[in-house]
C-alpha cells in the first residue's frame, strides 16, 4: 500500500525524526509542559524512537530516557540531549516491573498500539490492555508529582480507563493532538501530578 505523505510526515523527515508521531508529544509538551529539564523519562512503546529522541532533547543532558519496545529501537545521540537506554522487551513480561523499578521516573509516556485487526471493539480492548498495563507501570515507577501521557483507542470502555487514571493523578485531561489523524480513534490521556 502506498504511504500517505502528509504535512507531518514531511515535517518529521525534515527535522530528522523517524516517525510523524513525534508531533503528538510535541504538541502536548508545548501546551502542558509535562517534561522538564533534568527529568527522568520512561517511554513505553518507543520504537522507532521519535518520542524518546524528543524527550531526550527536552530534558537535556542532565536528564535520562529509558525506552521499551517489542522491537529493537535504533539509538541516536545528540549534543545536549539526555542519554537513552532503549530496551527490547514486552511490557506484559513478568520481569518488567523488576527491570524498570530499579529506577524512579518523573514522566511515563506510552504511545503503545496493538497490531490492529480493523475490528473496532477488539482493537479498542487490546489498546485498553496496553494502556492499563502502562498505568500500572507508571503507578509503580513514578516519583510523587510525576506525569503520565498515554495513548488509548477510544471506545465504549475508554471512559472507565480515564476514571482509573483519575484515581492516581491530580489533573487528568483527554487530548486529541492536531497531528493525530481525524479518522484515527486514538486519543491521549494526559495525567499530571501523581498523588
Ligand atoms: C505507534 S508506535 C510508537 C511510536 C513511537 N512513539 C515513536 O514516536 O517513534 C507503537 C509501538 O508500541 C509497541 N508495542 C506494542 N505492544 C507492545 C508491548 N506489549 N510491549 C512493548 N511495546 C509494545 C509497538 O512495537 C510499536 O513500536
Coordinates of N, CA, C and O in Angstrom, one line a residue, residues 52-188:
X52 N 11.3 9.2 22.2 CA 12.5 9.1 23.0 C 13.5 10.2 22.6 O 14.1 10.9 23.5
X53 N 13.7 10.4 21.3 CA 14.6 11.5 20.9 C 14.1 12.8 21.4 O 14.8 13.7 21.9
X54 N 12.8 13.1 21.1 CA 12.2 14.4 21.5 C 12.3 14.6 23.0 O 12.7 15.7 23.5
X55 N 12.0 13.6 23.8 CA 12.1 13.7 25.3 C 13.5 13.9 25.7 O 13.8 14.8 26.6
X56 N 14.5 13.2 25.1 CA 15.9 13.4 25.4 C 16.3 14.8 25.2 O 17.1 15.4 26.0
X57 N 15.8 15.4 24.1 CA 16.2 16.8 23.8 C 15.6 17.8 24.8 O 16.2 18.7 25.3
X58 N 14.3 17.5 25.2 CA 13.6 18.4 26.1 C 14.2 18.3 27.5 O 14.3 19.3 28.2
X59 N 14.5 17.1 28.0 CA 15.0 17.0 29.4 C 16.5 17.4 29.5 O 17.0 17.7 30.6
X60 N 17.2 17.3 28.3 CA 18.6 17.8 28.3 C 19.6 16.8 28.9 O 19.2 15.7 29.4
X61 N 20.9 17.2 28.9 CA 22.0 16.3 29.3 C 21.9 15.8 30.7 O 22.4 14.8 31.1
X62 N 21.2 16.6 31.6 CA 21.1 16.2 33.0 C 19.9 15.2 33.2 O 19.7 14.7 34.3
X63 N 19.1 15.0 32.2 CA 18.0 14.0 32.3 C 18.4 12.6 31.8 O 19.6 12.4 31.6
X64 N 17.4 11.8 31.7 CA 17.6 10.4 31.3 C 16.4 9.9 30.6 O 15.3 10.2 31.0
X65 N 16.6 9.1 29.6 CA 15.4 8.4 28.9 C 15.6 6.9 28.8 O 16.7 6.5 28.4
X66 N 14.6 6.2 29.3 CA 14.6 4.8 29.1 C 13.4 4.4 28.2 O 12.3 4.9 28.5
X67 N 13.7 3.7 27.1 CA 12.6 3.3 26.2 C 12.4 1.8 26.2 O 13.4 1.1 26.4
X68 N 11.2 1.4 26.0 CA 10.9 -0.1 25.9 C 10.1 -0.4 24.7 O 9.1 0.4 24.5
X69 N 10.4 -1.4 24.0 CA 9.6 -1.8 22.9 C 9.8 -3.3 22.6 O 10.8 -3.8 22.9
X70 N 8.8 -3.8 21.9 CA 8.9 -5.2 21.4 C 10.0 -5.3 20.4 O 10.6 -6.4 20.3
X71 N 10.2 -4.2 19.7 CA 11.2 -4.2 18.6 C 12.5 -3.5 19.1 O 12.4 -2.7 20.0
X72 N 13.6 -3.8 18.4 CA 14.8 -3.1 18.6 C 14.6 -1.7 18.1 O 14.1 -1.4 17.1
X73 N 15.1 -0.7 19.0 CA 15.0 0.7 18.6 C 16.4 1.2 18.3 O 17.3 1.1 19.2
X74 N 16.6 1.9 17.2 CA 17.9 2.4 16.9 C 18.2 3.6 17.8 O 17.3 4.4 18.1
X75 N 19.4 3.6 18.3 CA 19.8 4.6 19.2 C 20.5 5.8 18.5 O 21.3 5.6 17.6
X76 N 20.1 7.0 18.9 CA 20.7 8.2 18.4 C 21.3 9.0 19.5 O 20.8 8.9 20.6
X77 N 22.3 9.8 19.3 CA 22.8 10.6 20.3 C 22.9 12.0 19.8 O 23.3 12.2 18.7
X78 N 22.5 13.0 20.6 CA 22.5 14.4 20.2 C 23.2 15.2 21.2 O 23.0 14.9 22.4
X79 N 24.0 16.2 20.8 CA 24.7 17.0 21.8 C 23.7 17.7 22.7 O 22.7 18.2 22.1
X80 N 23.9 17.7 24.0 CA 23.0 18.4 24.9 C 21.7 17.6 25.2 O 20.9 18.1 26.0
X81 N 21.5 16.4 24.6 CA 20.3 15.6 24.9 C 20.7 14.6 26.0 O 21.9 14.3 26.2
X82 N 19.6 14.1 26.6 CA 19.8 13.0 27.7 C 20.3 11.7 27.1 O 20.0 11.4 25.9
X83 N 21.1 10.9 27.8 CA 21.4 9.6 27.4 C 20.2 8.7 27.3 O 19.2 8.9 28.0
X84 N 20.2 7.9 26.3 CA 19.0 7.0 26.0 C 19.4 5.5 26.3 O 20.4 5.1 25.8
X85 N 18.5 4.8 27.0 CA 18.7 3.4 27.2 C 17.5 2.7 26.6 O 16.4 2.9 27.2
X86 N 17.7 2.0 25.5 CA 16.5 1.5 24.8 C 16.5 0.0 24.9 O 17.4 -0.7 24.4
X87 N 15.4 -0.5 25.5 CA 15.3 -2.0 25.8 C 14.4 -2.6 24.9 O 13.3 -2.1 24.6
X88 N 14.7 -3.9 24.6 CA 13.8 -4.7 23.8 C 13.0 -5.6 24.8 O 13.7 -6.5 25.3
X89 N 11.8 -5.3 25.0 CA 11.0 -6.2 26.0 C 9.5 -6.0 25.7 O 9.1 -5.0 25.2
X90 N 8.8 -7.0 26.2 CA 7.3 -6.9 26.2 C 6.9 -6.4 27.5 O 7.3 -6.9 28.6
X91 N 6.0 -5.3 27.5 CA 5.6 -4.7 28.8 C 4.7 -5.7 29.6 O 4.5 -5.5 30.8
X92 N 4.3 -6.8 29.0 CA 3.5 -7.8 29.7 C 4.4 -8.9 30.3 O 3.9 -9.7 31.0
X93 N 5.7 -8.8 30.0 CA 6.5 -9.8 30.6 C 6.6 -9.8 32.1 O 6.5 -8.7 32.7
X94 N 6.7 -10.9 32.7 CA 6.7 -11.0 34.2 C 7.7 -10.1 34.9 O 7.5 -9.6 36.0
X95 N 8.9 -10.1 34.3 CA 10.0 -9.4 35.0 C 10.1 -7.9 34.7 O 11.0 -7.2 35.1
X96 N 9.1 -7.3 34.0 CA 9.2 -5.9 33.5 C 9.2 -5.0 34.8 O 10.0 -4.0 34.8
X97 N 8.5 -5.3 35.8 CA 8.5 -4.4 37.0 C 9.8 -4.4 37.6 O 10.4 -3.4 38.0
X98 N 10.4 -5.6 37.8 CA 11.7 -5.8 38.4 C 12.8 -5.0 37.6 O 13.6 -4.3 38.1
X99 N 12.6 -5.1 36.2 CA 13.6 -4.4 35.3 C 13.5 -2.9 35.5 O 14.5 -2.2 35.5
X100 N 12.3 -2.4 35.5 CA 12.1 -1.0 35.5 C 12.1 -0.3 36.8 O 12.5 0.9 37.0
X101 N 11.7 -1.0 37.8 CA 11.5 -0.4 39.1 C 12.8 -0.2 39.9 O 12.8 0.3 41.0
X102 N 13.9 -0.5 39.3 CA 15.2 -0.2 39.9 C 15.5 1.3 39.8 O 16.3 1.9 40.5
X103 N 14.7 2.0 38.9 CA 14.9 3.5 38.8 C 13.5 4.1 39.1 O 12.5 3.4 39.0
X104 N 13.5 5.4 39.4 CA 12.3 6.1 39.5 C 12.2 7.2 38.4 O 13.3 7.7 38.0
X105 N 11.0 7.5 37.9 CA 10.9 8.4 36.8 C 10.0 9.6 37.2 O 9.1 9.5 38.0
X106 N 10.3 10.7 36.5 CA 9.4 11.9 36.6 C 8.2 11.8 35.7 O 7.2 12.4 35.9
X107 N 8.4 11.1 34.5 CA 7.4 11.1 33.5 C 7.4 9.7 32.9 O 8.4 9.1 32.6
X108 N 6.2 9.2 32.7 CA 6.0 7.9 31.9 C 5.1 8.3 30.7 O 4.1 8.9 30.8
X109 N 5.7 7.9 29.5 CA 5.0 8.1 28.2 C 4.6 6.8 27.7 O 5.3 5.8 27.9
X110 N 3.4 6.7 27.0 CA 3.1 5.5 26.3 C 2.3 5.8 25.0 O 1.2 6.4 25.0
X111 N 3.0 5.5 23.9 CA 2.4 5.6 22.6 C 2.1 4.2 22.1 O 2.0 4.0 20.9
X112 N 2.0 3.2 23.0 CA 1.9 1.8 22.5 C 0.5 1.6 21.8 O -0.5 2.2 22.1
X113 N 0.6 0.8 20.8 CA -0.5 0.5 20.0 C -0.5 -1.0 19.7 O 0.6 -1.5 19.4
X114 N -1.7 -1.7 19.7 CA -1.7 -3.1 19.4 C -1.6 -3.3 17.9 O -1.8 -2.3 17.1
X115 N -1.3 -4.5 17.4 CA -1.4 -4.8 16.0 C -2.9 -4.8 15.7 O -3.6 -5.6 16.3
X116 N -3.4 -3.8 14.9 CA -4.8 -3.7 14.7 C -5.4 -4.7 13.7 O -4.7 -5.2 12.8
X117 N -6.7 -5.1 13.9 CA -7.3 -6.0 13.1 C -8.3 -5.4 12.2 O -8.9 -6.0 11.2
X118 N -8.7 -4.1 12.5 CA -9.8 -3.4 11.8 C -11.1 -3.6 12.5 O -12.1 -3.0 12.2
X119 N -11.1 -4.6 13.4 CA -12.3 -4.8 14.2 C -12.3 -3.9 15.4 O -11.5 -4.0 16.3
X120 N -13.2 -2.8 15.3 CA -13.1 -1.7 16.3 C -13.1 -2.1 17.7 O -12.3 -1.7 18.5
X121 N -14.1 -3.0 18.1 CA -14.2 -3.4 19.5 C -13.0 -4.1 20.0 O -12.4 -3.8 21.1
X122 N -12.5 -5.1 19.2 CA -11.3 -5.8 19.8 C -10.0 -5.0 19.7 O -9.2 -5.1 20.6
X123 N -9.9 -4.1 18.8 CA -8.7 -3.2 18.8 C -8.8 -2.3 20.0 O -7.8 -2.0 20.6
X124 N -10.0 -1.8 20.3 CA -10.2 -0.9 21.5 C -9.8 -1.7 22.7 O -9.1 -1.2 23.6
X125 N -10.3 -2.9 22.9 CA -9.9 -3.7 24.1 C -8.4 -4.0 24.2 O -7.9 -3.9 25.3
X126 N -7.8 -4.3 23.0 CA -6.4 -4.6 23.1 C -5.6 -3.3 23.5 O -4.6 -3.4 24.2
X127 N -6.0 -2.2 22.9 CA -5.4 -0.9 23.3 C -5.6 -0.6 24.8 O -4.6 -0.2 25.4
X128 N -6.8 -0.9 25.3 CA -7.0 -0.7 26.7 C -6.1 -1.6 27.6 O -5.6 -1.1 28.7
X129 N -5.9 -2.8 27.2 CA -5.0 -3.7 27.9 C -3.6 -3.1 28.0 O -2.9 -3.1 29.1
X130 N -3.1 -2.5 26.9 CA -1.8 -1.8 26.9 C -1.8 -0.6 27.8 O -0.9 -0.4 28.6
X131 N -2.9 0.2 27.7 CA -2.9 1.4 28.5 C -3.0 1.1 30.0 O -2.4 1.8 30.8
X132 N -3.8 0.1 30.3 CA -3.9 -0.3 31.7 C -2.6 -0.8 32.3 O -2.2 -0.5 33.4
X133 N -1.8 -1.5 31.4 CA -0.5 -2.0 31.9 C 0.4 -0.8 32.0 O 1.2 -0.7 33.0
X134 N 0.3 0.1 31.1 CA 1.2 1.4 31.2 C 0.8 2.1 32.5 O 1.7 2.6 33.2
X135 N -0.4 2.2 32.8 CA -0.8 2.9 34.1 C -0.3 2.1 35.3 O 0.2 2.8 36.2
X136 N -0.3 0.8 35.3 CA 0.2 0.0 36.4 C 1.7 0.3 36.5 O 2.2 0.4 37.6
X137 N 2.4 0.3 35.4 CA 3.8 0.5 35.4 C 4.1 2.0 35.9 O 5.0 2.2 36.8
X138 N 3.3 2.9 35.4 CA 3.5 4.3 35.8 C 3.3 4.4 37.4 O 4.1 5.1 38.0
X139 N 2.3 3.8 37.9 CA 2.0 3.9 39.3 C 3.1 3.3 40.1 O 3.4 3.7 41.2
X140 N 3.8 2.3 39.5 CA 4.9 1.6 40.3 C 6.2 2.4 40.2 O 7.0 2.4 41.1
X141 N 6.5 3.1 39.1 CA 7.8 3.7 38.9 C 7.9 5.2 39.0 O 9.0 5.8 39.1
X142 N 6.7 5.9 39.0 CA 6.7 7.3 39.0 C 7.1 7.9 40.4 O 6.6 7.4 41.4
X143 N 7.8 9.0 40.4 CA 8.0 9.7 41.6 C 6.8 10.5 42.0 O 6.0 10.8 41.1
X144 N 6.6 10.9 43.2 CA 5.4 11.7 43.6 C 5.5 13.0 42.8 O 6.5 13.5 42.5
X145 N 4.3 13.4 42.3 CA 4.2 14.6 41.4 C 4.5 14.3 40.0 O 4.5 15.2 39.1
X146 N 4.8 13.0 39.6 CA 5.1 12.7 38.3 C 4.0 12.8 37.3 O 2.8 12.8 37.7
X147 N 4.3 12.8 36.0 CA 3.3 12.9 34.9 C 3.2 11.7 34.0 O 4.2 10.9 33.9
X148 N 2.1 11.5 33.4 CA 1.8 10.3 32.6 C 1.1 10.8 31.3 O 0.1 11.6 31.4
X149 N 1.5 10.3 30.1 CA 0.9 10.7 28.9 C 0.7 9.4 28.1 O 1.7 8.8 27.7
X150 N -0.5 9.0 27.8 CA -0.8 7.7 27.3 C -1.8 7.6 26.2 O -2.9 8.1 26.4
X151 N -1.5 6.9 25.2 CA -2.4 6.8 24.0 C -3.4 5.7 24.4 O -3.1 4.7 25.0
X152 N -4.7 5.9 23.9 CA -5.7 4.9 24.0 C -6.6 5.0 22.8 O -6.9 6.1 22.4
X153 N -7.1 3.9 22.3 CA -8.1 3.9 21.2 C -9.5 4.1 21.9 O -9.9 3.3 22.7
X154 N -10.2 5.1 21.4 CA -11.5 5.4 22.0 C -12.5 4.3 21.7 O -12.5 3.7 20.7
X155 N -13.4 4.1 22.7 CA -14.4 3.1 22.5 C -15.3 3.1 23.8 O -15.1 4.0 24.6
X156 N -16.2 2.1 23.9 CA -17.1 2.2 25.0 C -16.5 2.2 26.4 O -17.1 2.6 27.3
X157 N -15.3 1.6 26.5 CA -14.7 1.5 27.8 C -13.6 2.5 28.1 O -13.0 2.4 29.2
X158 N -13.4 3.4 27.2 CA -12.2 4.3 27.4 C -12.5 5.3 28.6 O -11.6 5.7 29.3
X159 N -13.8 5.6 28.8 CA -14.1 6.5 30.0 C -13.8 5.8 31.3 O -13.3 6.5 32.2
X160 N -13.9 4.5 31.4 CA -13.5 3.7 32.6 C -12.0 3.9 32.8 O -11.6 4.1 33.9
X161 N -11.3 3.8 31.7 CA -9.8 3.9 31.9 C -9.5 5.3 32.4 O -8.6 5.5 33.3
X162 N -10.1 6.4 31.8 CA -9.8 7.7 32.3 C -10.2 7.8 33.8 O -9.4 8.4 34.6
X163 N -11.3 7.2 34.2 CA -11.6 7.3 35.7 C -10.5 6.6 36.5 O -10.2 7.0 37.6
X164 N -10.0 5.5 36.0 CA -8.9 4.8 36.7 C -7.7 5.7 36.8 O -7.0 5.7 37.9
X165 N -7.4 6.4 35.7 CA -6.2 7.3 35.8 C -6.4 8.4 36.8 O -5.5 8.8 37.6
X166 N -7.7 8.9 36.9 CA -8.0 10.0 37.9 C -7.8 9.6 39.3 O -7.5 10.4 40.2
X167 N -7.8 8.3 39.6 CA -7.6 7.8 41.0 C -6.1 8.1 41.4 O -5.8 8.1 42.6
X168 N -5.2 8.1 40.4 CA -3.8 8.3 40.7 C -3.3 9.7 40.6 O -2.2 10.0 41.2
X169 N -3.9 10.5 39.7 CA -3.3 11.8 39.4 C -4.3 13.0 39.8 O -5.5 12.8 39.7
X170 N -3.7 14.1 40.1 CA -4.5 15.3 40.5 C -5.2 15.9 39.3 O -6.4 16.4 39.4
X171 N -4.6 16.0 38.1 CA -5.2 16.6 36.9 C -5.2 15.7 35.8 O -4.1 15.2 35.4
X172 N -6.3 15.4 35.2 CA -6.4 14.5 34.0 C -7.2 15.1 32.9 O -8.3 15.7 33.2
X173 N -6.7 14.9 31.7 CA -7.4 15.5 30.5 C -7.2 14.6 29.4 O -6.2 14.0 29.2
X174 N -8.2 14.6 28.5 CA -8.1 13.7 27.3 C -7.9 14.7 26.1 O -8.6 15.7 25.9
X175 N -6.8 14.4 25.4 CA -6.4 15.4 24.3 C -6.3 14.6 22.9 O -6.0 13.4 22.9
X176 N -6.6 15.3 21.9 CA -6.5 14.8 20.5 C -5.6 15.8 19.8 O -6.1 16.8 19.3
X177 N -4.3 15.5 19.7 CA -3.4 16.4 19.0 C -3.8 16.6 17.5 O -4.3 15.7 16.9
X178 N -3.4 17.8 17.0 CA -3.8 18.1 15.6 C -3.1 17.1 14.7 O -3.7 16.8 13.6
X179 N -1.9 16.6 15.0 CA -1.2 15.7 14.1 C -1.8 14.3 14.2 O -1.4 13.5 13.4
X180 N -2.7 14.1 15.1 CA -3.4 12.7 15.1 C -4.5 12.7 14.0 O -5.3 13.6 14.0
X181 N -4.4 11.8 13.2 CA -5.3 11.7 12.0 C -6.8 11.7 12.5 O -7.1 11.0 13.5
X182 N -7.6 12.5 11.9 CA -9.0 12.7 12.3 C -9.7 11.3 12.3 O -10.5 11.0 13.2
X183 N -9.4 10.5 11.3 CA -10.1 9.2 11.2 C -9.6 8.2 12.2 O -10.1 7.1 12.4
X184 N -8.4 8.5 12.9 CA -7.9 7.6 13.9 C -8.7 7.7 15.2 O -9.1 8.8 15.6
X185 N -8.9 6.5 15.8 CA -9.7 6.6 17.1 C -8.8 6.8 18.3 O -9.2 6.8 19.4
X186 N -7.5 7.1 18.0 CA -6.6 7.3 19.2 C -6.8 8.7 19.8 O -7.1 9.7 19.1
X187 N -6.8 8.7 21.1 CA -6.7 10.0 21.9 C -5.6 9.8 22.9 O -5.1 8.6 23.1
X188 N -5.2 10.8 23.6 CA -4.2 10.7 24.6 C -4.7 11.2 26.0 O -5.3 12.2 26.0

